[in-house]
Amino acid sequence: MKHYRTIDHTADIAFEITAGSLEELFETAAEVWLKSTAEIKSFSITTKKEIALESFSLENLLVSFISELNYLFLTKKWIALECEYLKINKHDNKYMLRAVLNGSDLQSVKVIPKEEIKAVTFHQMNIEKTGTGYRTKIIFDI
Amino acid sequence: MKIQGIEITKINDTLWEIPKYGGMLVPGRIYTSKNLLDSTLQNDEAIKQVVNVAHLPGIQKYSLAMPDIHWGYGFPIGGVAATDLDEGVISPGGVGYDINCGVRLARTSLEFNSIKKRISKLIENLFKNVPTGVGAHGAIRKLSAKEIKNILVNGSQWAVEQGFGSDEDIIYTEEQGKLKGADTGAVSNRAIERGMDQAGTLGSGNHFLEVDIVKEIYDKEKAGVFGLFKGQIVILIHTGSRGLGYQVCDDYLKVLVEAGNKYGFKLPDKQLACAPVKSEEGQNYLGAMQAAANFAWNNRQIIMHIAKKTLMQTLNISESELDFHLVYDVCHNIAKIEEHNINGEVKKVCVHRKGATRAFPPGNNQIPAKYSFTGQPVLIPGDMGRYSYVLAGTEKAMDETFGSSCHGAGRVKSRHKALKMGKGRNLVAELKKAGIEIQAKGYRTIAEEMSYAYKDVSDVVDVMDKAGISKKVAKLRPLGVIKG
């Protein structure tokens, strides 16, 4: 039941995301990041990357997760194309994320860059539980 | 009147006030016109953000907004706030991700008629030589971490020492291109890594390099001191600290969201995360932010030098024939410790300028000696299809806005709407018809950055001029633009 919609924002790019679980919410946030950052013409998955992150809040964890994808893209020239595995646990008042990402070096992908996402903002981000899952807004600074 | 349910009172034709309510510690004040208020501020969250900023601990006098105000995150873009050094806070949300995003203007001896047939070639060569677009890199070789740290401490002095400019350029850069409190130890390895191949790169979004003509002079005397004359060819550069600065902001927002809990701050927006200026977290951010600001000055210095060389090569002229000089370089995303008059007492405060330009007056000891009778040049880029402006700082800005002015036109249409409006049109041909050559990495950027996405910068600048916050000196018009 994951779903996202674009919200009109004057300067930047904003989405509202809903999902049945926290994991789906984070995966959908990765999808909207990919959709905003590049148009993929053709690709083959060549490599995997494991990500381990932790934070005291879910919002901080989501910002860290998408920021990681953005860093890998802009600096390591590696693009995350799909989440093979993603799990979020809470332990000792900290949220922990473990993910396996499938992706490719930029040389192996036919990609047209769209926007340079400067950062994933905290503005209006509030991960809330709904009757059927979770919802948040996410705004990328362009 | 009410906007988004918030009461706003007119003080005069250029100034509106939001009276204190709820948890606001000071009133809000917005420099604008009735026309701008009605046409651009009804449907976004910018006014609410002025209110939110007024909640920051230690804020002094007013939460201010300039006429180019639009919806940001935490602070509105076009927001200015000064906080007390002992009881106040510093907030990365009051600076933005692109730390020391700014503008520099260089003048030449060239006149339009002498180069009009070469402008297309010039723009083509500038686009080849200045890296633009997403993840742009490669203006100069990839630098080592040690070299990046050197830049973080020395700012644009590093570029000059490497042959990208002259000592004169340092004089005509705000803060001489170097904030002295830069702390490389407070900058993460990831931020340094992101800067290694980005020195001398323009980036994307609203960043640009323009070849402009001086279209109109409003104040002949001041224009003369700035070295500007009608018909003159000038270069305008708009960019910032690239990935390094974004990473510094990102790193410290997370730290300061946690610090906010520790210090018991209750703020209406997480993006206003802050820490007391003198706390360990606040000082670390200040040191890292100053380092990133120095990276940005170095970035603009390298790009300007590449532009100068490209002009000489394309036009086949010597350095003396080109007579290329930096007029000034200003930053418009920064927090600075400055002295201001607060209710009759001169004291040091932390001035956040988020999309606002310093506009110091004649006689201020922080501006170049040559400008001591004019006030500092205040550089206001518009959109790529219309105009940009050069203004001069005034004493009134010191009295009312912590020495600050507007920073640009201000967006009114989202990127999404702008893209839709550009659909089915040949925007490159439209610009060409208007006498503007453009080179960009993608058509998308051109559509997103067309004039229709922005307020008319003339309306914005007129508010500042009429209010006496900064006075018009010259109007520039683009002849050619490169974008990411």
Tab-separated table of C-alpha atoms in Angstrom, chain B residues 105-116 119 122 210-217 219-220 222-236 311 315 321-327 370-371 388 390 473-480:
chain	number	residue	atom	x	y	z
B	105	LEU	CA	30.853	40.825	-9.965
B	106	ALA	CA	33.908	41.479	-12.138
B	107	ARG	CA	34.247	44.420	-14.515
B	108	THR	CA	36.136	44.716	-17.790
B	109	SER	CA	37.074	47.559	-20.112
B	110	LEU	CA	35.046	45.926	-22.902
B	111	GLU	CA	31.954	47.495	-24.386
B	112	PHE	CA	29.044	45.633	-25.922
B	113	ASN	CA	29.631	46.790	-29.498
B	114	SER	CA	33.179	45.474	-29.547
B	115	ILE	CA	32.201	41.899	-28.614
B	116	LYS	CA	28.584	41.450	-29.698
B	119	ILE	CA	29.160	36.447	-27.348
B	122	LEU	CA	32.288	33.189	-25.482
B	210	GLU	CA	26.589	35.416	-16.741
B	211	VAL	CA	28.119	37.806	-19.215
B	212	ASP	CA	26.141	40.998	-18.587
B	213	ILE	CA	25.978	44.503	-19.983
B	214	VAL	CA	25.615	47.524	-17.684
B	215	LYS	CA	22.249	48.714	-18.933
B	216	GLU	CA	21.546	51.669	-16.705
B	217	ILE	CA	23.339	53.820	-14.163
B	219	ASP	CA	24.106	56.899	-9.287
B	220	LYS	CA	26.946	58.069	-11.512
B	222	LYS	CA	29.006	55.597	-6.900
B	223	ALA	CA	29.058	53.686	-10.184
B	224	GLY	CA	32.297	55.493	-11.015
B	225	VAL	CA	33.848	54.389	-7.735
B	226	PHE	CA	32.696	50.804	-8.401
B	227	GLY	CA	34.296	51.100	-11.875
B	228	LEU	CA	30.978	50.695	-13.749
B	229	PHE	CA	29.764	52.569	-16.835
B	230	LYS	CA	26.846	52.207	-19.238
B	231	GLY	CA	27.431	49.709	-22.042
B	232	GLN	CA	30.241	47.936	-20.153
B	233	ILE	CA	30.688	44.156	-20.191
B	234	VAL	CA	30.776	42.579	-16.724
B	235	ILE	CA	30.826	39.018	-15.375
B	236	LEU	CA	28.415	37.890	-12.639
B	311	LEU	CA	37.558	35.948	-22.134
B	315	LEU	CA	38.467	37.441	-27.742
B	321	GLU	CA	43.240	45.183	-22.966
B	322	LEU	CA	40.691	43.225	-20.922
B	323	ASP	CA	41.407	45.234	-17.745
B	324	PHE	CA	39.534	42.691	-15.620
B	325	HIS	CA	38.903	43.582	-11.954
B	326	LEU	CA	36.750	42.228	-9.172
B	327	VAL	CA	34.152	44.834	-8.119
B	370	LYS	CA	37.918	52.498	-1.879
B	371	TYR	CA	34.235	52.089	-0.981
B	388	SER	CA	20.415	42.046	-12.007
B	390	VAL	CA	24.173	46.670	-8.077
B	473	VAL	CA	23.607	52.173	-8.425
B	474	ALA	CA	23.375	50.189	-11.671
B	475	LYS	CA	21.213	47.736	-13.573
B	476	LEU	CA	22.757	44.822	-15.481
B	477	ARG	CA	21.182	42.811	-18.277
B	478	PRO	CA	22.305	39.305	-19.272
B	479	LEU	CA	23.780	38.739	-22.732
B	480	GLY	CA	24.794	35.158	-22.083
